[in-house]
Structures are given as C-alpha cells and as structure tokens.
PDB file of C-alpha atoms in Angstrom:
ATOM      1  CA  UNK U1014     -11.280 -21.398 -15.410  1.00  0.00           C
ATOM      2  CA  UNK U1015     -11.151 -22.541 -19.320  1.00  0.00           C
ATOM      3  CA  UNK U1016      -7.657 -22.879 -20.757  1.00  0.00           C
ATOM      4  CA  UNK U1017      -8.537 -24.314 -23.890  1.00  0.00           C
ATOM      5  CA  UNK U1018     -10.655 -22.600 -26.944  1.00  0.00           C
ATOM      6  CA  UNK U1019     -12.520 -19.634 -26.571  1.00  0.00           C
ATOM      7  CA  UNK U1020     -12.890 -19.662 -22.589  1.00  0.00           C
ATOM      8  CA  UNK U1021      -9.122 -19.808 -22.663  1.00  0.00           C
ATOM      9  CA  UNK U1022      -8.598 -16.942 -24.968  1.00  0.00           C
ATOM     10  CA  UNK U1023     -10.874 -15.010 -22.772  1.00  0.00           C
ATOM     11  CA  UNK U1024      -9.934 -15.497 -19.561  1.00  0.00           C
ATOM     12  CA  UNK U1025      -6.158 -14.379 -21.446  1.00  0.00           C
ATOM     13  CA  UNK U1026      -7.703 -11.334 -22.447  1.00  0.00           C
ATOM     14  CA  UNK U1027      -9.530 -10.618 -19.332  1.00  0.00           C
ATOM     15  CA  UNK U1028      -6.308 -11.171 -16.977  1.00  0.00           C
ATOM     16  CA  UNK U1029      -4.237  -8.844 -19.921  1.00  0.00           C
ATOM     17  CA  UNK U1030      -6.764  -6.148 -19.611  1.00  0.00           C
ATOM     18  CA  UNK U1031      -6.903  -6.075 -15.757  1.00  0.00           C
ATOM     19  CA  UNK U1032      -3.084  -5.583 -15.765  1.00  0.00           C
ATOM     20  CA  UNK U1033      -3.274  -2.819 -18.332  1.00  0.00           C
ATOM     21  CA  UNK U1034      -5.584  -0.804 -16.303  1.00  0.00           C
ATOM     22  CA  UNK U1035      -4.182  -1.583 -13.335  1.00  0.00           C
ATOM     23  CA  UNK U1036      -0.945  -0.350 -14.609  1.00  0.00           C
ATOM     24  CA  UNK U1037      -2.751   2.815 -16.066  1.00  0.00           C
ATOM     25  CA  UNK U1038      -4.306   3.485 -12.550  1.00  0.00           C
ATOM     26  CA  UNK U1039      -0.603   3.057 -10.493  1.00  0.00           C
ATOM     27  CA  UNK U1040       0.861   5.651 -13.001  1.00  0.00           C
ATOM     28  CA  UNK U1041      -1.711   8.110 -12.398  1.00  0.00           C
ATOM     29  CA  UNK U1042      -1.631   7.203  -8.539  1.00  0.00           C
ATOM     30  CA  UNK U1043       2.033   8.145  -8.653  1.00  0.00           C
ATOM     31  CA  UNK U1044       1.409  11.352 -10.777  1.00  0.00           C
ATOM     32  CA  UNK U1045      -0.862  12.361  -8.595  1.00  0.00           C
ATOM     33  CA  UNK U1046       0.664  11.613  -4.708  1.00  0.00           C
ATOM     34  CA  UNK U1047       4.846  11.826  -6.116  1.00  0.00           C
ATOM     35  CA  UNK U1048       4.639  14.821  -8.102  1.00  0.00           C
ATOM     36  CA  UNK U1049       6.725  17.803  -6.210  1.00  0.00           C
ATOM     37  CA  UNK U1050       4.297  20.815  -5.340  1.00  0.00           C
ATOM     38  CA  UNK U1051       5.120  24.538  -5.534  1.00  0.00           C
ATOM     39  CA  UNK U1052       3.494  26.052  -2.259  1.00  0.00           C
ATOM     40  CA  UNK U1053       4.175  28.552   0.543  1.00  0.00           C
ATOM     41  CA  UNK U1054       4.218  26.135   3.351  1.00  0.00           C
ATOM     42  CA  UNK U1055       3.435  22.411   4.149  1.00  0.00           C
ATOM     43  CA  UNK U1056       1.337  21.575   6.839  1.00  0.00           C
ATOM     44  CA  UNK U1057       3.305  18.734   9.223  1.00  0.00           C
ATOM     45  CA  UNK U1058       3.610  15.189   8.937  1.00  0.00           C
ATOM     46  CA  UNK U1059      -0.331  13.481  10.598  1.00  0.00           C
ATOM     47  CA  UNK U1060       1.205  10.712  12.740  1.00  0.00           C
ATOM     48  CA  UNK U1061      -1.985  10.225  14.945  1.00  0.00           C
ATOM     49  CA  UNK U1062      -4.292   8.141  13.231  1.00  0.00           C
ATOM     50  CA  UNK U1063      -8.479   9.523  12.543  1.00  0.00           C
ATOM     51  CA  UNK U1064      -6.567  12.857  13.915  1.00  0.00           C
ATOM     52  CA  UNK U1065      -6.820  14.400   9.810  1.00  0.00           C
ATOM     53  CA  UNK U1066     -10.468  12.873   9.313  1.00  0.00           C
ATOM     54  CA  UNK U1067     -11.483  14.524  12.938  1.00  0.00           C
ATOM     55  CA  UNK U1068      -9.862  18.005  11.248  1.00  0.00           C
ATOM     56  CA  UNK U1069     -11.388  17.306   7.893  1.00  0.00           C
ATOM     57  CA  UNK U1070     -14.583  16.579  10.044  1.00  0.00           C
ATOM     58  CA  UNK U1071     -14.836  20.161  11.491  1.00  0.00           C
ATOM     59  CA  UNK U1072     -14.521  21.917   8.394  1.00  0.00           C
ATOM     60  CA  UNK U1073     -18.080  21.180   7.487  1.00  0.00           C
ATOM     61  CA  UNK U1074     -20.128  18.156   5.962  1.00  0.00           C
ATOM     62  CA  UNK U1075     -19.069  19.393   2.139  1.00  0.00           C
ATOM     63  CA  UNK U1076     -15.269  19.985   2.722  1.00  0.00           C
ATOM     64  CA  UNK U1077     -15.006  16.518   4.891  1.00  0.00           C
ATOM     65  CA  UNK U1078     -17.000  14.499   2.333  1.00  0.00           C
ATOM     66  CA  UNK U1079     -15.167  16.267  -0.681  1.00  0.00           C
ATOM     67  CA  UNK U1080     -11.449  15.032   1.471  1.00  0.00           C
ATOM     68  CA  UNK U1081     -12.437  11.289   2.802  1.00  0.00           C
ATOM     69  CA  UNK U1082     -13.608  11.110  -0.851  1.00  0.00           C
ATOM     70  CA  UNK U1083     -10.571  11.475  -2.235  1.00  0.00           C
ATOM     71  CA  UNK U1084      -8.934   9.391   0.193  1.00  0.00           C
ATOM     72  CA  UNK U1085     -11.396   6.724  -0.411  1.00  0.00           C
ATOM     73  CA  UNK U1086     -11.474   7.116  -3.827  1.00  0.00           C
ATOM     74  CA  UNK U1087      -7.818   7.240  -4.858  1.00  0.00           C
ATOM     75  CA  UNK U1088      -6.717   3.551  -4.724  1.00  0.00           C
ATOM     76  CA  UNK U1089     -10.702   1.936  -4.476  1.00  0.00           C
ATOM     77  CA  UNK U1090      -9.821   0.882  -8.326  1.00  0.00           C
ATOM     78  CA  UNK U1091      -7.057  -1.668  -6.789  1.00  0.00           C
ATOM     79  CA  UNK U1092     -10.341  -3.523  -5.381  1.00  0.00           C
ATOM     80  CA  UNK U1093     -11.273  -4.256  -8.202  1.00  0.00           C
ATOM     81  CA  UNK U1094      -7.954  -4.549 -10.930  1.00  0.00           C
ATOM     82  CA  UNK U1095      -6.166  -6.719  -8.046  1.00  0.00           C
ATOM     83  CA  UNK U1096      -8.041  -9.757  -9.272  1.00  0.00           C
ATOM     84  CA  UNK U1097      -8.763  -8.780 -12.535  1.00  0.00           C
ATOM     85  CA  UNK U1098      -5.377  -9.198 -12.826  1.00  0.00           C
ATOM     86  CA  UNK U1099      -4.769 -11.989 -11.464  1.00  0.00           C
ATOM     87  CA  UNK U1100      -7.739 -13.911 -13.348  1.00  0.00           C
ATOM     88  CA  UNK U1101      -8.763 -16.518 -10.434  1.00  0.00           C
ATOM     89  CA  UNK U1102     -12.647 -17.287 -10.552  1.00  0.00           C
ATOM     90  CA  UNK U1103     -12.224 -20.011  -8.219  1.00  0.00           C
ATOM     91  CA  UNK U1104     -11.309 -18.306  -5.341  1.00  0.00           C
ATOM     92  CA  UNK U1105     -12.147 -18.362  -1.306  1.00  0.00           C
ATOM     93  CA  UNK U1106     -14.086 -14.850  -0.995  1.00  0.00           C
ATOM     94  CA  UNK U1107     -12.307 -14.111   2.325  1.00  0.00           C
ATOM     95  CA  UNK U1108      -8.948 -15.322   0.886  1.00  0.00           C
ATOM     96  CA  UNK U1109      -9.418 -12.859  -2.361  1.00  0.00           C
ATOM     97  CA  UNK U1110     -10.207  -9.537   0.026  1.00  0.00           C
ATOM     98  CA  UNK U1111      -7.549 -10.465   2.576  1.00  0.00           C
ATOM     99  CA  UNK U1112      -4.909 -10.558  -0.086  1.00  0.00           C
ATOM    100  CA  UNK U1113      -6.174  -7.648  -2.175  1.00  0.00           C
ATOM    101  CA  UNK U1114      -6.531  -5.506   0.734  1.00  0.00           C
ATOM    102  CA  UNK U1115      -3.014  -6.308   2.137  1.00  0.00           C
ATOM    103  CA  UNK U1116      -1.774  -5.405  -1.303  1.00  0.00           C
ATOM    104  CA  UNK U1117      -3.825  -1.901  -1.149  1.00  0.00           C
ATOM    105  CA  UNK U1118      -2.120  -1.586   2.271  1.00  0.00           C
ATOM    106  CA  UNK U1119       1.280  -1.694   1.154  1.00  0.00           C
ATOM    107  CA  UNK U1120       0.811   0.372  -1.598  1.00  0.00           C
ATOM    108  CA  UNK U1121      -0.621   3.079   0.351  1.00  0.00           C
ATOM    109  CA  UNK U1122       2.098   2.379   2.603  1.00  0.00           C
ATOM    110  CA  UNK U1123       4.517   2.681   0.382  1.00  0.00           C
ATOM    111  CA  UNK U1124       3.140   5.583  -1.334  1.00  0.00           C
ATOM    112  CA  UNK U1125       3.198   7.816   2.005  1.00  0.00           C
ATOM    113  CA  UNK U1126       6.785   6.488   2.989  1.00  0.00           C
ATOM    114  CA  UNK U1127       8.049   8.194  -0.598  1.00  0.00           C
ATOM    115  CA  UNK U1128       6.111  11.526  -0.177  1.00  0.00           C
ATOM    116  CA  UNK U1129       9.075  11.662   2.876  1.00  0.00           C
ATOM    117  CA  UNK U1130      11.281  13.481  -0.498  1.00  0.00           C
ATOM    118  CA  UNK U1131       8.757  14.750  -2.134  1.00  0.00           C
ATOM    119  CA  UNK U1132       8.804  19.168  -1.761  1.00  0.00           C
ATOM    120  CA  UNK U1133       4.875  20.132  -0.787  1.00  0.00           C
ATOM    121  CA  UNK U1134       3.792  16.562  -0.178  1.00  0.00           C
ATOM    122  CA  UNK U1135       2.826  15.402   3.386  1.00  0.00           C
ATOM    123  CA  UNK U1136       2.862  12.273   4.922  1.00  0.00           C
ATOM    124  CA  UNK U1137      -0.496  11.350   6.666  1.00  0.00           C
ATOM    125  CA  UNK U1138      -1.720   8.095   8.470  1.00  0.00           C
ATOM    126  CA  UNK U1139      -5.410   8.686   7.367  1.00  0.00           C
ATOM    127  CA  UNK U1140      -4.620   8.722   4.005  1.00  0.00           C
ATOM    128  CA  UNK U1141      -3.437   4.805   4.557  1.00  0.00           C
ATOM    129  CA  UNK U1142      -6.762   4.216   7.085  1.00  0.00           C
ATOM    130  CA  UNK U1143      -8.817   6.040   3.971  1.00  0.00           C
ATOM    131  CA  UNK U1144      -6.963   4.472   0.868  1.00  0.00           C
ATOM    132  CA  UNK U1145      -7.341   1.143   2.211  1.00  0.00           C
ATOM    133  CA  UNK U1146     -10.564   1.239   3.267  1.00  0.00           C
ATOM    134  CA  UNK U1147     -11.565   2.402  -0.470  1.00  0.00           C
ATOM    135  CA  UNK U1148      -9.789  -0.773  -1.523  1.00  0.00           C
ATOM    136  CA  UNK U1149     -11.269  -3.332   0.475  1.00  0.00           C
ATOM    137  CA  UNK U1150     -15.209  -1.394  -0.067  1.00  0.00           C
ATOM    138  CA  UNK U1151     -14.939  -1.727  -3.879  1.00  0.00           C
ATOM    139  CA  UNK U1152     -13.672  -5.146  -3.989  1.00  0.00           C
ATOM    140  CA  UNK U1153     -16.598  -5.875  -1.340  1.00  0.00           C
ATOM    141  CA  UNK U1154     -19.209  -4.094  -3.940  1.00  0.00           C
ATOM    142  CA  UNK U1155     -17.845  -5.634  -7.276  1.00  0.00           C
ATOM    143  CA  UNK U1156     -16.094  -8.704  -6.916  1.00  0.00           C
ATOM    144  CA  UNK U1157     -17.464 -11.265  -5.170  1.00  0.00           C
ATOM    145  CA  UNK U1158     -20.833 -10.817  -7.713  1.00  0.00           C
ATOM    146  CA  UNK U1159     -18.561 -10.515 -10.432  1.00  0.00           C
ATOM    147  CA  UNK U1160     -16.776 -14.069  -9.461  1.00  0.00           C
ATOM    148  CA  UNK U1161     -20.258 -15.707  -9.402  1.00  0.00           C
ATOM    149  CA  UNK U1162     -22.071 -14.377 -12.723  1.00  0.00           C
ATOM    150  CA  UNK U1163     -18.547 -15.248 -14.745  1.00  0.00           C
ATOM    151  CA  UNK U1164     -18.426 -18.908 -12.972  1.00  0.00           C
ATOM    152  CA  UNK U1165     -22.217 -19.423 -14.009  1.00  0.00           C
ATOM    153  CA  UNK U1166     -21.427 -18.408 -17.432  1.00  0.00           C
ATOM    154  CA  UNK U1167     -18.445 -20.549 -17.651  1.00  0.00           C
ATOM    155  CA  UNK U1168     -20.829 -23.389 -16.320  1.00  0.00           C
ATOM    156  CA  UNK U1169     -22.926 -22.623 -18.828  1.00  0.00           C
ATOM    157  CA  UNK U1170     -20.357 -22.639 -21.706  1.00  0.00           C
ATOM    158  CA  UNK U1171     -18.905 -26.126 -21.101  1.00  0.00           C
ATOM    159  CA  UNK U1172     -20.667 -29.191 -22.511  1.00  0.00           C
ATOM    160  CA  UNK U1173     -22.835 -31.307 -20.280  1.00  0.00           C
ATOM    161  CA  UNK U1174     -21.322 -33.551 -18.532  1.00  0.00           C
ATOM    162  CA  UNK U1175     -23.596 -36.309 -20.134  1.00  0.00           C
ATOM    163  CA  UNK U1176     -20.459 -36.577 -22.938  1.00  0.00           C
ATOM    164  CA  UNK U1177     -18.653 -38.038 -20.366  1.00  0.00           C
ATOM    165  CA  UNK U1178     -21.090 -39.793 -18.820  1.00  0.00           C
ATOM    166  CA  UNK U1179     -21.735 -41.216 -23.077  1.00  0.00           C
ATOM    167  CA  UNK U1180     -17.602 -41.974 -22.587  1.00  0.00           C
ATOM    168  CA  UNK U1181     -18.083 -44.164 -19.352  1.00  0.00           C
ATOM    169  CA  UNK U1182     -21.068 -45.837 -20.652  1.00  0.00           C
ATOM    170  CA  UNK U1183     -19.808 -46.631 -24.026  1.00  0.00           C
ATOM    171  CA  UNK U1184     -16.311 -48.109 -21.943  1.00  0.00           C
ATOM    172  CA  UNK U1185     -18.698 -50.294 -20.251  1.00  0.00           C
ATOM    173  CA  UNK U1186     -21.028 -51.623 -22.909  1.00  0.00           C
ATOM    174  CA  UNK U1187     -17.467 -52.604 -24.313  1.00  0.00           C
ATOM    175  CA  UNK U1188     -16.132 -54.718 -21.484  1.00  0.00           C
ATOM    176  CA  UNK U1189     -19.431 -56.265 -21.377  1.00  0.00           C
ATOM    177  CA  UNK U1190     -19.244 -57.478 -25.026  1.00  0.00           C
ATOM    178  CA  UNK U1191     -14.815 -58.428 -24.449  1.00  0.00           C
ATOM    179  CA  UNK U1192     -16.805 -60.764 -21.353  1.00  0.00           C
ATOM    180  CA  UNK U1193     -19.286 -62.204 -23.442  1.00  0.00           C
ATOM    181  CA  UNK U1194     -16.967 -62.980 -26.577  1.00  0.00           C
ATOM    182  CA  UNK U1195     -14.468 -64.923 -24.335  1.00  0.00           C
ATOM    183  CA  UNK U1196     -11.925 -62.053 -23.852  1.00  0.00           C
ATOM    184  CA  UNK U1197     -10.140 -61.516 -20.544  1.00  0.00           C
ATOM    185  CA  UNK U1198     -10.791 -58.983 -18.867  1.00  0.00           C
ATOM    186  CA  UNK U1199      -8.522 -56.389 -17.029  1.00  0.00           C
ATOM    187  CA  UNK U1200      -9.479 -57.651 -13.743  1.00  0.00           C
ATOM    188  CA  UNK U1201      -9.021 -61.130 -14.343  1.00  0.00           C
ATOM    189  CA  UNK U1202      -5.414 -60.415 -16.310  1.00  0.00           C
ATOM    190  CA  UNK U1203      -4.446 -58.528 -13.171  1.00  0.00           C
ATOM    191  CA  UNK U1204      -5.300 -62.021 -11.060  1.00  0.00           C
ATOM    192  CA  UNK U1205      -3.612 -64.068 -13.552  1.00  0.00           C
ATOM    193  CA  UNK U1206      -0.413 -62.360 -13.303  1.00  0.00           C
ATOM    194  CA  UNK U1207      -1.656 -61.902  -9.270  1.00  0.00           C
ATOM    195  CA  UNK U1208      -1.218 -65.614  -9.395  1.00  0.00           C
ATOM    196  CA  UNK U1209       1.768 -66.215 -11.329  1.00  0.00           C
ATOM    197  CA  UNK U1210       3.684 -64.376  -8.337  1.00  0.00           C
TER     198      UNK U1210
END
C-alpha cells in the first residue's frame, strides 16, 4: 500500500472510514443484543449447540429462514469492516479470514456472555455458530475480490518501473564515462584500501 501522495491519503481515508462504520455497526450490535426487554417470561439459556436452529427448523421454512437470518446477518458486516479497518491489501487470504473470523468469534462470544445480566435476553450457543458463520461468509463474498481489484489499481497508479530502470541505467552510463576519463572507480578504491591493509 501507497504512503506517500494521493495513494497515501486514500488508503488514510479508506482505513478511517472502515473504523467509523465499524464502530457504527458495534453500537447498534450492542443496542440491539444488551438492551433489557420487558416480557412475560424468558425462554432458558440454549447450551446444546444446532439444538435452537433444529427448533427454529420445525417451525416452518419462513420462520427458520426469517431466525438463521438474523443470526447470520447480525455481525456478517464484521466480515467485511474487520479489514477495512485495518487497511492491509497485502495480505495472505487464509491469514485475513482466520483472524477476522476469530475476532467475529469473540465478539459473539462476548456478546452472549453479557446477555447473562441482561432482564429478557437469553443466552444461546447458535447464535455464536450463526453470528460467526455470517462473519466468515461475507468476508468470503467481498474481500478477497475486493483485495485484488484495489491492488491492480494501485499497480496501475504507480509509475513504471522503467524510471528506475532510467535511474540504474543513467548510474551506469556514468561509471562508464568516470572509467574512461581516468577516474577510479568504487571497486578499484575498495582494492586499494583492500591492499593498504
């Protein structure tokens, strides 16, 4: 990645605007899973992992797609904002969805160890299976075709490397003419002194 001119300025801007929204997103996760609920009764704590998704499963294809949905759905953006934020382009693929996925993990993790002292909120193991398999599908979808188009367009950007190749040529043409006038060269002074030991 650039860190000079304008490819500096907008990788800057691309890593601030990944950790606004990703900010944005986290306090509207919170709002939505921390927030105390006024109801009759709570169902208990899911402990058993795919036991919610097998009981979201028998209430019909609409109900179960409209609840794994929102599992899914509710921390997929992380997928994405995860490494927005942190602005790497050049990045192993596997090393990028490991760590972002981990992250989603923990979050989810955390999330459903707070809604322990939360009135009306229930703690559920699916909802960590289903939140972090949201994450790790929308980083799969976006990211790794994001990377590549913004890496061929910061190929693009830079100048050729035929300046430097102009900057090696030039250096040589010059120690050519330094031979041919008489002047020593930075081989030979390194013999001489070489020598002298």
């Amino acid at each position: 990645m650039q860190r000079q001119g304008s490819g500096g300025s907008a990788a800057i801007c691309f890593r601030v605007a990944g950790s606004v929204l990703l900010l944005a997103h986290l306090a509207l996760v919170g709002w939505l899973t921390l927030r105390p609920l006024d109801v009759m009764w709570v169902t208990a704590a899911n402990l058993e992992p795919l036991a919610g998704i097998r009981a979201d499963l028998a209430l019909g294809p609409v109900e179960a797609a409209h609840r794994i949905g929102e599992g899914l759905l509710l921390l997929a953006p992380l997928g994405i904002l995860l490494p927005m934020a942190g602005g790497r382009l050049m990045v192993s693929p596997w090393a990028s969805l490991t760590r972002t996925v981990a992250t989603g993990a923990l979050l989810s993790l955390a999330i459903e160890l707070l809604q322990t002292g939360v009135p009306g909120q229930v703690v559920d193991v699916d909802s960590l299976l289903l939140n972090t398999t949201g994450v790790a599908l929308a980083h799969l979808a976006v990211v790794p075709a994001s990377r590549a188009r913004l890496r061929r367009r910061c190929r693009a950007g830079r100048p050729s490397s035929g300046a430097g190749r102009g900057r090696r040529e030039r250096g040589a043409v010059l120690r050519e003419d330094a031979v041919a006038q008489g002047a020593p060269t930075p081989a030979a002074v390194m013999h001489g002194i070489g020598a002298a030991r």
